[in-house]
Structure formats: structure tokens, C-alpha cells
mmCIF file of C-alpha atoms in Angstrom:
data_model
loop_
_atom_site.group_PDB
_atom_site.id
_atom_site.type_symbol
_atom_site.label_atom_id
_atom_site.label_comp_id
_atom_site.label_asym_id
_atom_site.label_seq_id
_atom_site.Cartn_x
_atom_site.Cartn_y
_atom_site.Cartn_z
ATOM 1 C CA MET A 1384 -1.220 -19.850 -1.845
ATOM 2 C CA THR A 1385 -4.923 -18.795 -1.573
ATOM 3 C CA ASN A 1386 -7.747 -21.193 -2.532
ATOM 4 C CA LEU A 1387 -9.254 -20.454 -5.167
ATOM 5 C CA GLY A 1388 -12.658 -21.103 -3.840
ATOM 6 C CA ASP A 1389 -12.067 -18.827 -1.646
ATOM 7 C CA LEU A 1390 -12.105 -16.241 -3.890
ATOM 8 C CA GLU A 1391 -14.893 -17.003 -4.879
ATOM 9 C CA ILE A 1392 -16.878 -17.770 -1.339
ATOM 10 C CA PHE A 1393 -15.422 -13.525 -0.408
ATOM 11 C CA ALA A 1394 -16.837 -11.432 -3.914
ATOM 12 C CA SER A 1395 -20.173 -13.712 -3.253
ATOM 13 C CA VAL A 1396 -20.275 -12.692 -0.526
ATOM 14 C CA VAL A 1397 -19.503 -9.104 -0.999
ATOM 15 C CA ALA A 1398 -22.609 -9.205 -4.186
ATOM 16 C CA THR A 1399 -24.789 -11.006 -1.508
ATOM 17 C CA GLY A 1400 -24.114 -9.587 1.825
ATOM 18 C CA SER A 1401 -25.003 -12.664 2.761
ATOM 19 C CA MET A 1402 -23.126 -15.414 3.970
ATOM 20 C CA SER A 1403 -26.400 -17.269 4.067
ATOM 21 C CA LEU A 1404 -27.349 -16.448 1.025
ATOM 22 C CA THR A 1405 -23.808 -17.124 -1.143
ATOM 23 C CA GLY A 1406 -24.316 -20.651 1.414
ATOM 24 C CA ARG A 1407 -27.335 -21.655 -0.245
ATOM 25 C CA ALA A 1408 -26.154 -20.697 -3.812
ATOM 26 C CA LEU A 1409 -22.673 -22.474 -2.949
ATOM 27 C CA GLY A 1410 -24.533 -25.889 -1.388
ATOM 28 C CA PHE A 1411 -22.042 -24.630 2.151
ATOM 29 C CA SER A 1412 -24.278 -23.838 5.649
ATOM 30 C CA PRO A 1413 -23.183 -20.218 6.744
ATOM 31 C CA ALA A 1414 -21.131 -21.708 9.571
ATOM 32 C CA VAL A 1415 -18.629 -23.684 6.517
ATOM 33 C CA ILE A 1416 -18.981 -20.092 4.418
ATOM 34 C CA SER A 1417 -17.865 -18.103 7.615
ATOM 35 C CA LYS A 1418 -14.656 -20.511 8.108
ATOM 36 C CA ARG A 1419 -13.428 -20.141 4.920
ATOM 37 C CA ILE A 1420 -13.096 -16.569 5.310
ATOM 38 C CA LYS A 1421 -11.406 -17.036 8.215
ATOM 39 C CA ARG A 1422 -9.108 -18.818 6.751
ATOM 40 C CA LEU A 1423 -8.622 -16.270 4.826
ATOM 41 C CA GLU A 1424 -8.422 -13.197 6.662
ATOM 42 C CA ASP A 1425 -5.966 -15.671 8.530
ATOM 43 C CA ARG A 1426 -4.025 -15.980 5.460
ATOM 44 C CA LEU A 1427 -3.738 -12.410 5.153
ATOM 45 C CA GLY A 1428 -3.149 -11.006 8.495
ATOM 46 C CA THR A 1429 -6.106 -8.720 7.615
ATOM 47 C CA ARG A 1430 -9.884 -8.277 8.085
ATOM 48 C CA LEU A 1431 -11.327 -8.639 5.373
ATOM 49 C CA LEU A 1432 -15.032 -7.787 6.350
ATOM 50 C CA GLN A 1433 -16.809 -6.287 8.893
ATOM 51 C CA ARG A 1434 -20.062 -8.057 10.597
ATOM 52 C CA THR A 1435 -22.417 -7.646 12.532
ATOM 53 C CA THR A 1436 -25.917 -8.972 13.066
ATOM 54 C CA ARG A 1437 -27.657 -6.703 10.251
ATOM 55 C CA GLN A 1438 -24.795 -5.921 7.980
ATOM 56 C CA ILE A 1439 -21.349 -7.014 6.697
ATOM 57 C CA SER A 1440 -18.997 -4.242 4.128
ATOM 58 C CA LEU A 1441 -15.942 -4.323 3.458
ATOM 59 C CA THR A 1442 -12.913 -2.186 5.804
ATOM 60 C CA GLU A 1443 -10.523 -0.352 3.565
ATOM 61 C CA ALA A 1444 -8.170 -2.689 3.116
ATOM 62 C CA GLY A 1445 -11.435 -5.052 2.009
ATOM 63 C CA GLN A 1446 -12.224 -3.108 -1.172
ATOM 64 C CA GLY A 1447 -9.497 -2.683 -2.379
ATOM 65 C CA PHE A 1448 -9.161 -6.545 -2.445
ATOM 66 C CA TYR A 1449 -12.604 -7.302 -3.552
ATOM 67 C CA ASP A 1450 -11.666 -5.268 -6.227
ATOM 68 C CA ARG A 1451 -8.369 -7.431 -7.835
ATOM 69 C CA VAL A 1452 -10.295 -10.609 -7.108
ATOM 70 C CA LEU A 1453 -12.913 -8.684 -9.444
ATOM 71 C CA ALA A 1454 -10.329 -9.185 -11.628
ATOM 72 C CA ILE A 1455 -9.171 -11.891 -10.629
ATOM 73 C CA LEU A 1456 -12.179 -14.278 -11.642
ATOM 74 C CA ALA A 1457 -13.207 -12.489 -14.646
ATOM 75 C CA GLY A 1458 -9.984 -12.882 -16.264
ATOM 76 C CA LEU A 1459 -10.528 -16.584 -15.315
ATOM 77 C CA GLU A 1460 -13.987 -16.370 -17.104
ATOM 78 C CA GLU A 1461 -12.293 -14.519 -19.887
ATOM 79 C CA ALA A 1462 -9.489 -17.197 -20.473
ATOM 80 C CA GLU A 1463 -12.371 -20.023 -20.339
ATOM 81 C CA ALA A 1464 -14.580 -18.471 -22.831
ATOM 82 C CA TYR A 1465 -11.110 -18.263 -25.065
ATOM 83 C CA ILE A 1466 -9.945 -21.800 -24.460
ATOM 84 C CA ALA A 1467 -13.123 -23.421 -25.095
ATOM 85 C CA GLY A 1468 -14.336 -21.267 -27.925
ATOM 86 C CA ARG A 1469 -17.255 -19.620 -26.527
ATOM 87 C CA SER A 1470 -17.641 -16.317 -27.855
ATOM 88 C CA SER A 1471 -20.218 -16.645 -29.438
ATOM 89 C CA GLN A 1472 -21.846 -19.315 -27.482
ATOM 90 C CA MET A 1473 -22.121 -17.667 -23.840
ATOM 91 C CA HIS A 1474 -23.274 -18.416 -20.668
ATOM 92 C CA GLY A 1475 -24.234 -17.878 -17.550
ATOM 93 C CA THR A 1476 -26.904 -15.067 -16.321
ATOM 94 C CA LEU A 1477 -26.231 -11.518 -17.004
ATOM 95 C CA LYS A 1478 -27.319 -9.340 -14.701
ATOM 96 C CA ILE A 1479 -27.940 -6.059 -16.021
ATOM 97 C CA SER A 1480 -29.831 -2.624 -14.895
ATOM 98 C CA ALA A 1481 -31.207 0.242 -16.569
ATOM 99 C CA PRO A 1482 -33.521 3.366 -16.409
ATOM 100 C CA THR A 1483 -37.754 2.095 -16.659
ATOM 101 C CA SER A 1484 -38.694 3.940 -19.618
ATOM 102 C CA PHE A 1485 -35.432 3.486 -21.903
ATOM 103 C CA GLY A 1486 -35.263 -0.480 -20.659
ATOM 104 C CA ARG A 1487 -38.842 -0.592 -21.690
ATOM 105 C CA LEU A 1488 -38.933 0.855 -24.657
ATOM 106 C CA HIS A 1489 -35.368 1.026 -26.795
ATOM 107 C CA ILE A 1490 -34.489 -2.712 -24.754
ATOM 108 C CA ALA A 1491 -36.747 -5.221 -24.979
ATOM 109 C CA PRO A 1492 -37.960 -4.809 -27.489
ATOM 110 C CA HIS A 1493 -33.984 -5.769 -29.262
ATOM 111 C CA LEU A 1494 -34.044 -8.528 -27.054
ATOM 112 C CA LYS A 1495 -35.544 -11.039 -28.705
ATOM 113 C CA SER A 1496 -32.103 -11.281 -31.352
ATOM 114 C CA PHE A 1497 -29.059 -10.824 -28.203
ATOM 115 C CA MET A 1498 -31.126 -14.158 -27.299
ATOM 116 C CA GLN A 1499 -30.884 -16.423 -30.163
ATOM 117 C CA ALA A 1500 -27.598 -15.341 -30.802
ATOM 118 C CA HIS A 1501 -27.066 -16.379 -27.480
ATOM 119 C CA PRO A 1502 -29.241 -19.095 -26.348
ATOM 120 C CA GLU A 1503 -27.779 -20.168 -23.225
ATOM 121 C CA LEU A 1504 -27.245 -16.912 -22.211
ATOM 122 C CA ALA A 1505 -29.700 -15.625 -19.526
ATOM 123 C CA LEU A 1506 -30.883 -12.377 -19.039
ATOM 124 C CA ASN A 1507 -31.669 -9.952 -15.524
ATOM 125 C CA LEU A 1508 -32.688 -7.150 -16.779
ATOM 126 C CA VAL A 1509 -34.038 -4.612 -13.496
ATOM 127 C CA LEU A 1510 -35.663 -2.063 -14.581
ATOM 128 C CA SER A 1511 -35.274 1.714 -11.609
ATOM 129 C CA ASP A 1512 -35.317 5.372 -12.659
ATOM 130 C CA GLU A 1513 -33.193 5.253 -8.639
ATOM 131 C CA PHE A 1514 -29.159 4.601 -9.260
ATOM 132 C CA VAL A 1515 -27.941 1.083 -8.339
ATOM 133 C CA ASP A 1516 -25.170 -0.072 -6.668
ATOM 134 C CA ILE A 1517 -23.712 -2.060 -9.691
ATOM 135 C CA VAL A 1518 -21.580 -4.316 -6.912
ATOM 136 C CA GLY A 1519 -23.685 -4.749 -4.420
ATOM 137 C CA GLY A 1520 -25.820 -4.988 -6.040
ATOM 138 C CA GLY A 1521 -24.285 -7.944 -8.277
ATOM 139 C CA PHE A 1522 -25.438 -6.523 -11.553
ATOM 140 C CA ASP A 1523 -22.604 -6.876 -14.539
ATOM 141 C CA LEU A 1524 -23.307 -3.597 -15.987
ATOM 142 C CA ALA A 1525 -25.912 -0.691 -15.615
ATOM 143 C CA ILE A 1526 -26.816 0.881 -18.737
ATOM 144 C CA ARG A 1527 -27.085 4.965 -17.405
ATOM 145 C CA ILE A 1528 -27.999 8.258 -18.813
ATOM 146 C CA ALA A 1529 -26.481 10.704 -16.579
ATOM 147 C CA GLU A 1530 -23.043 12.724 -16.888
ATOM 148 C CA LEU A 1531 -20.838 10.218 -14.964
ATOM 149 C CA THR A 1532 -18.710 11.235 -12.482
ATOM 150 C CA ASP A 1533 -17.681 8.160 -10.615
ATOM 151 C CA SER A 1534 -14.262 7.191 -11.391
ATOM 152 C CA SER A 1535 -14.348 3.865 -9.766
ATOM 153 C CA LEU A 1536 -16.952 2.785 -13.165
ATOM 154 C CA VAL A 1537 -15.737 2.365 -15.913
ATOM 155 C CA ALA A 1538 -17.822 3.575 -18.801
ATOM 156 C CA ARG A 1539 -18.231 2.932 -22.684
ATOM 157 C CA ARG A 1540 -21.231 6.229 -24.425
ATOM 158 C CA LEU A 1541 -23.273 4.214 -26.360
ATOM 159 C CA ALA A 1542 -24.995 7.431 -28.467
ATOM 160 C CA PRO A 1543 -25.767 10.696 -27.157
ATOM 161 C CA VAL A 1544 -28.837 12.771 -26.132
ATOM 162 C CA ARG A 1545 -29.786 14.773 -26.919
ATOM 163 C CA ARG A 1546 -33.485 16.711 -24.539
ATOM 164 C CA VAL A 1547 -35.663 19.368 -25.618
ATOM 165 C CA LEU A 1548 -38.036 21.781 -23.650
ATOM 166 C CA CYS A 1549 -41.662 20.722 -24.425
ATOM 167 C CA ALA A 1550 -45.492 21.223 -24.423
ATOM 168 C CA SER A 1551 -48.725 19.340 -25.314
ATOM 169 C CA PRO A 1552 -50.864 22.241 -28.228
ATOM 170 C CA ALA A 1553 -53.458 22.105 -25.435
ATOM 171 C CA TYR A 1554 -51.028 24.134 -23.284
ATOM 172 C CA ILE A 1555 -49.445 26.257 -25.158
ATOM 173 C CA HIS A 1556 -53.236 27.354 -26.464
ATOM 174 C CA ALA A 1557 -54.324 27.654 -23.119
ATOM 175 C CA HIS A 1558 -50.681 29.629 -21.245
ATOM 176 C CA GLY A 1559 -49.073 30.996 -25.231
ATOM 177 C CA LEU A 1560 -45.952 30.625 -25.478
ATOM 178 C CA PRO A 1561 -42.700 31.664 -23.061
ATOM 179 C CA GLN A 1562 -40.165 33.535 -25.563
ATOM 180 C CA ASP A 1563 -36.559 33.656 -23.641
ATOM 181 C CA ILE A 1564 -35.633 32.065 -20.432
ATOM 182 C CA ASP A 1565 -36.938 34.134 -17.908
ATOM 183 C CA ASP A 1566 -40.636 34.193 -19.937
ATOM 184 C CA LEU A 1567 -40.472 30.580 -18.860
ATOM 185 C CA ARG A 1568 -40.072 31.009 -14.962
ATOM 186 C CA ARG A 1569 -44.418 31.739 -15.207
ATOM 187 C CA HIS A 1570 -45.019 28.907 -16.547
ATOM 188 C CA ILE A 1571 -45.886 25.472 -15.181
ATOM 189 C CA CYS A 1572 -42.822 22.893 -15.378
ATOM 190 C CA LEU A 1573 -42.360 19.270 -15.290
ATOM 191 C CA PRO A 1574 -39.652 18.650 -13.002
ATOM 192 C CA ALA A 1575 -37.948 15.488 -12.278
ATOM 193 C CA HIS A 1576 -38.511 13.197 -9.516
ATOM 194 C CA ASN A 1577 -35.607 14.598 -8.027
ATOM 195 C CA LEU A 1578 -36.504 18.157 -8.410
ATOM 196 C CA ASP A 1579 -32.731 18.113 -10.082
ATOM 197 C CA PRO A 1580 -31.645 21.690 -11.666
ATOM 198 C CA TRP A 1581 -32.636 21.983 -15.344
ATOM 199 C CA ARG A 1582 -29.072 22.025 -17.736
ATOM 200 C CA LEU A 1583 -29.194 23.467 -20.096
ATOM 201 C CA GLU A 1584 -26.794 24.309 -23.677
ATOM 202 C CA GLY A 1585 -28.260 28.119 -25.426
ATOM 203 C CA PRO A 1586 -26.743 30.901 -27.514
ATOM 204 C CA LYS A 1587 -25.328 32.021 -24.679
ATOM 205 C CA GLY A 1588 -23.475 29.088 -23.614
ATOM 206 C CA SER A 1589 -24.954 26.420 -19.727
ATOM 207 C CA LEU A 1590 -26.876 27.620 -17.466
ATOM 208 C CA ILE A 1591 -28.786 26.331 -15.151
ATOM 209 C CA PHE A 1592 -32.995 26.499 -14.879
ATOM 210 C CA ARG A 1593 -34.893 25.563 -11.445
ATOM 211 C CA PRO A 1594 -38.087 24.378 -12.646
ATOM 212 C CA GLU A 1595 -41.140 25.103 -9.917
ATOM 213 C CA GLY A 1596 -44.752 23.155 -10.502
ATOM 214 C CA ARG A 1597 -47.079 21.465 -8.774
ATOM 215 C CA LEU A 1598 -46.553 17.919 -9.956
ATOM 216 C CA ILE A 1599 -43.747 15.650 -8.120
ATOM 217 C CA THR A 1600 -44.014 12.226 -8.924
ATOM 218 C CA ASN A 1601 -40.832 9.575 -8.633
ATOM 219 C CA SER A 1602 -41.628 8.483 -11.876
ATOM 220 C CA SER A 1603 -40.297 8.970 -15.031
ATOM 221 C CA GLU A 1604 -43.390 8.022 -17.202
ATOM 222 C CA VAL A 1605 -45.690 10.215 -15.456
ATOM 223 C CA VAL A 1606 -43.790 12.894 -16.515
ATOM 224 C CA ARG A 1607 -43.727 11.874 -19.636
ATOM 225 C CA GLU A 1608 -47.985 11.605 -19.791
ATOM 226 C CA ALA A 1609 -48.401 15.033 -18.013
ATOM 227 C CA VAL A 1610 -46.744 16.406 -20.713
ATOM 228 C CA ILE A 1611 -48.384 14.858 -23.361
ATOM 229 C CA ALA A 1612 -51.768 15.479 -20.849
ATOM 230 C CA GLY A 1613 -51.195 19.413 -20.863
ATOM 231 C CA LEU A 1614 -50.428 20.153 -17.530
ATOM 232 C CA GLY A 1615 -47.068 21.669 -18.156
ATOM 233 C CA ILE A 1616 -42.773 22.092 -19.993
ATOM 234 C CA ALA A 1617 -41.084 19.858 -19.552
ATOM 235 C CA LEU A 1618 -37.429 18.910 -20.221
ATOM 236 C CA ARG A 1619 -36.983 15.217 -22.196
ATOM 237 C CA SER A 1620 -35.395 13.344 -23.787
ATOM 238 C CA THR A 1621 -36.618 12.232 -27.635
ATOM 239 C CA TRP A 1622 -35.889 8.405 -27.505
ATOM 240 C CA ASP A 1623 -39.446 8.817 -24.719
ATOM 241 C CA ILE A 1624 -40.973 11.252 -26.690
ATOM 242 C CA GLY A 1625 -39.320 11.353 -30.583
ATOM 243 C CA PRO A 1626 -43.331 9.638 -31.905
ATOM 244 C CA GLU A 1627 -44.891 12.537 -30.078
ATOM 245 C CA LEU A 1628 -42.078 15.507 -31.647
ATOM 246 C CA ARG A 1629 -43.678 14.103 -35.269
ATOM 247 C CA ASP A 1630 -47.219 13.533 -34.760
ATOM 248 C CA GLY A 1631 -48.089 16.337 -32.780
ATOM 249 C CA ARG A 1632 -48.776 15.574 -29.751
ATOM 250 C CA LEU A 1633 -45.565 17.360 -28.288
ATOM 251 C CA VAL A 1634 -44.033 20.861 -29.515
ATOM 252 C CA GLN A 1635 -40.773 22.137 -28.837
ATOM 253 C CA VAL A 1636 -40.338 24.758 -27.164
ATOM 254 C CA LEU A 1637 -37.335 27.765 -26.663
ATOM 255 C CA PRO A 1638 -35.731 25.292 -29.572
ATOM 256 C CA ALA A 1639 -32.386 27.330 -29.263
ATOM 257 C CA TYR A 1640 -32.241 25.337 -25.832
ATOM 258 C CA GLU A 1641 -31.445 22.520 -25.240
ATOM 259 C CA GLY A 1642 -29.971 19.702 -22.058
ATOM 260 C CA SER A 1643 -26.579 19.625 -21.983
ATOM 261 C CA HIS A 1644 -24.536 18.308 -24.342
ATOM 262 C CA ASN A 1645 -22.636 16.302 -21.464
ATOM 263 C CA VAL A 1646 -25.351 13.407 -20.594
ATOM 264 C CA THR A 1647 -25.248 10.171 -22.409
ATOM 265 C CA LEU A 1648 -25.891 6.873 -23.255
ATOM 266 C CA SER A 1649 -23.569 4.771 -21.828
ATOM 267 C CA ALA A 1650 -23.070 1.019 -20.419
ATOM 268 C CA VAL A 1651 -21.208 0.632 -16.825
ATOM 269 C CA TYR A 1652 -19.205 -1.837 -15.129
ATOM 270 C CA PRO A 1653 -17.121 -2.567 -12.214
ATOM 271 C CA SER A 1654 -13.492 -1.457 -13.356
ATOM 272 C CA ARG A 1655 -11.976 -5.066 -14.245
ATOM 273 C CA GLN A 1656 -8.749 -5.354 -15.673
ATOM 274 C CA PHE A 1657 -10.322 -7.559 -18.335
ATOM 275 C CA LEU A 1658 -13.880 -7.869 -19.015
ATOM 276 C CA PRO A 1659 -16.209 -10.742 -19.037
ATOM 277 C CA ALA A 1660 -16.704 -12.290 -22.538
ATOM 278 C CA LYS A 1661 -21.499 -12.051 -21.752
ATOM 279 C CA VAL A 1662 -20.828 -8.419 -20.946
ATOM 280 C CA ARG A 1663 -18.385 -7.054 -24.059
ATOM 281 C CA VAL A 1664 -20.947 -8.665 -26.158
ATOM 282 C CA PHE A 1665 -24.191 -7.558 -24.870
ATOM 283 C CA ILE A 1666 -22.116 -3.903 -24.393
ATOM 284 C CA ASP A 1667 -21.169 -4.260 -28.464
ATOM 285 C CA PHE A 1668 -24.729 -5.530 -29.622
ATOM 286 C CA LEU A 1669 -26.177 -2.511 -27.843
ATOM 287 C CA ALA A 1670 -23.592 -0.078 -29.309
ATOM 288 C CA GLU A 1671 -24.682 -1.062 -33.245
ATOM 289 C CA LEU A 1672 -27.937 -1.211 -32.372
ATOM 290 C CA TYR A 1673 -28.072 2.388 -30.935
ATOM 291 C CA GLY A 1674 -25.185 4.247 -32.785
ATOM 292 C CA PRO A 1675 -23.961 7.574 -32.893
ATOM 293 C CA VAL A 1676 -27.110 8.999 -34.987
ATOM 294 C CA PRO A 1677 -29.755 6.731 -32.874
ATOM 295 C CA TYR A 1678 -32.740 5.488 -34.418
ATOM 296 C CA TRP A 1679 -34.779 7.809 -32.643
ATOM 297 C CA GLU A 1680 -33.247 10.680 -34.288
ATOM 298 C CA ARG A 1681 -33.720 9.796 -37.526
#
């Protein structure tokens, strides 16, 4: 029977991408880690990892085995939590990825109450506007605002996302209001840094508009500041610009058009048969916090 410790070592090597880092974390030398992986491969009769001097990657068999090992380890953690009665007292570290602006505005201000409810659980919140590799980066879950297409991950919808076209009064005074989508082409737009087209819903259904402008940035927060400053028209989420819409620093343009309704706020995590209790309680916390009509829409 396969040694459970070998499975934990294998999962750690995949998550960190390094035998040295795994050895350091578990108190073993890299040589011992290598021997344990080889022992596991010999027992299974197949190679699980491709090793080069620069990186470690999973073989096809290794990927399938890894997915199942994660389920086993998650199930053990869930079983221990059940026996120990730890449903309300989570332990360990919860590593979370979230978009920069959303994490700053709508996760960070609420962490105090969550951490007070779970004093033995540590949080590692990593903010980035890029989609991280959840498994490769060792994340327990990621908060994503997108149309989700990755079938290898499990997603739970937390809240709807409404995105509107907006501009500052100063911009409108200087350039006028666009009267329709075609008219929008003569205006200065503020595209996202990846130059993705704007997927919109209008009176005649879905359409794609390709914004053009002079400002390109890898920061969503820069786009936000630029539209408030009057540099152009942007497609922004109401969770991001709600206060500016309410106090008049921004106004909605072409209100008959909004961003694609397929974009949602979701919690995404690796596909597992058993969801670790610490992940479940955090997702439940966010789902209750935001709700079907999130507070930024009220």
C-alpha cells in the first residue's frame, strides 16, 4: 500500500515546483525527497514527474494521479475536521487569489470579522489582475470576475457583475455624449490592458465593440483613475465605480448597453470530491456578504 507521506510529498513537489522547497518545508533533504518520489513511481510502475535542471512538470499519468491525490488529502483534512469538531475553528493557512481592486475594496475591509470568527486560521491573500495557476501556485481558491470556461476547476457563483459604460462630466462637456454604438467609435475609449473587445448586451442582443484609445496600461486601477480624470469612456463594474456614479463624478453613457451578463463574480477552486472546511467556510462567508443583490448595487 502506498505510504501516505509519499502522497503528501508528491503533492507538495507539484505545488511548489521544487524538491528543495518541499524538503525545506518538511524537514528533509532534496535527496530524500527525490528518493521518496522515485519509490512512489516504482510502486506505481509509471513516471509521474518530468525533471529537468530548470523545472519539474507532471506527466499525463502524473496529472491524473495528482488530481486524485488532492481529493484524498482534502478528504483526510475534512475527516479530521469532523472528528475534532473543528467546523467553527479552522486551522492552517488559506491561500487566496483575487483581483487587485476588488480585493482591496470588497475583501480586505471584511477580513477582520472573518479572522475573528476563526482565530486559528491564517490568510494569505494575493492580489493580482492576472489569472493565476491555482494548482501550480498552491492556492486554495481564487476569486474571479470573468466568463468562466476552465472545466478543470469548480466554480461557485458569488454575485452578479454589472458593468456600465461611463465617462466624467468634463469629458462629456468636451466631446459630447455618444448617441449610439457607432457614434462611440469617434470617442476616446479606455480599453483594458489586454485589449480584449467589449462584450456588450443591448436592445438587439449581444454585440462586440473594439475600443481604441491612446492609453494602454496593465492596471485596472489606472483605467479607473483615467476615466474619473476625464481621459475617455470606459466599461467599468459598478462594484468599482458605484460611489462616483452616485456623487456625479461619473455618469453612465449609452445606458441601453451594459457589459455581458455572462461575467460573474465567482469563487474558483481545484476539482475535488471533498472541499476542505477552511475553503468552504470562506466561500460561504463571501456568498452571505455579497448575496444575490450585492451591497454595492443597493
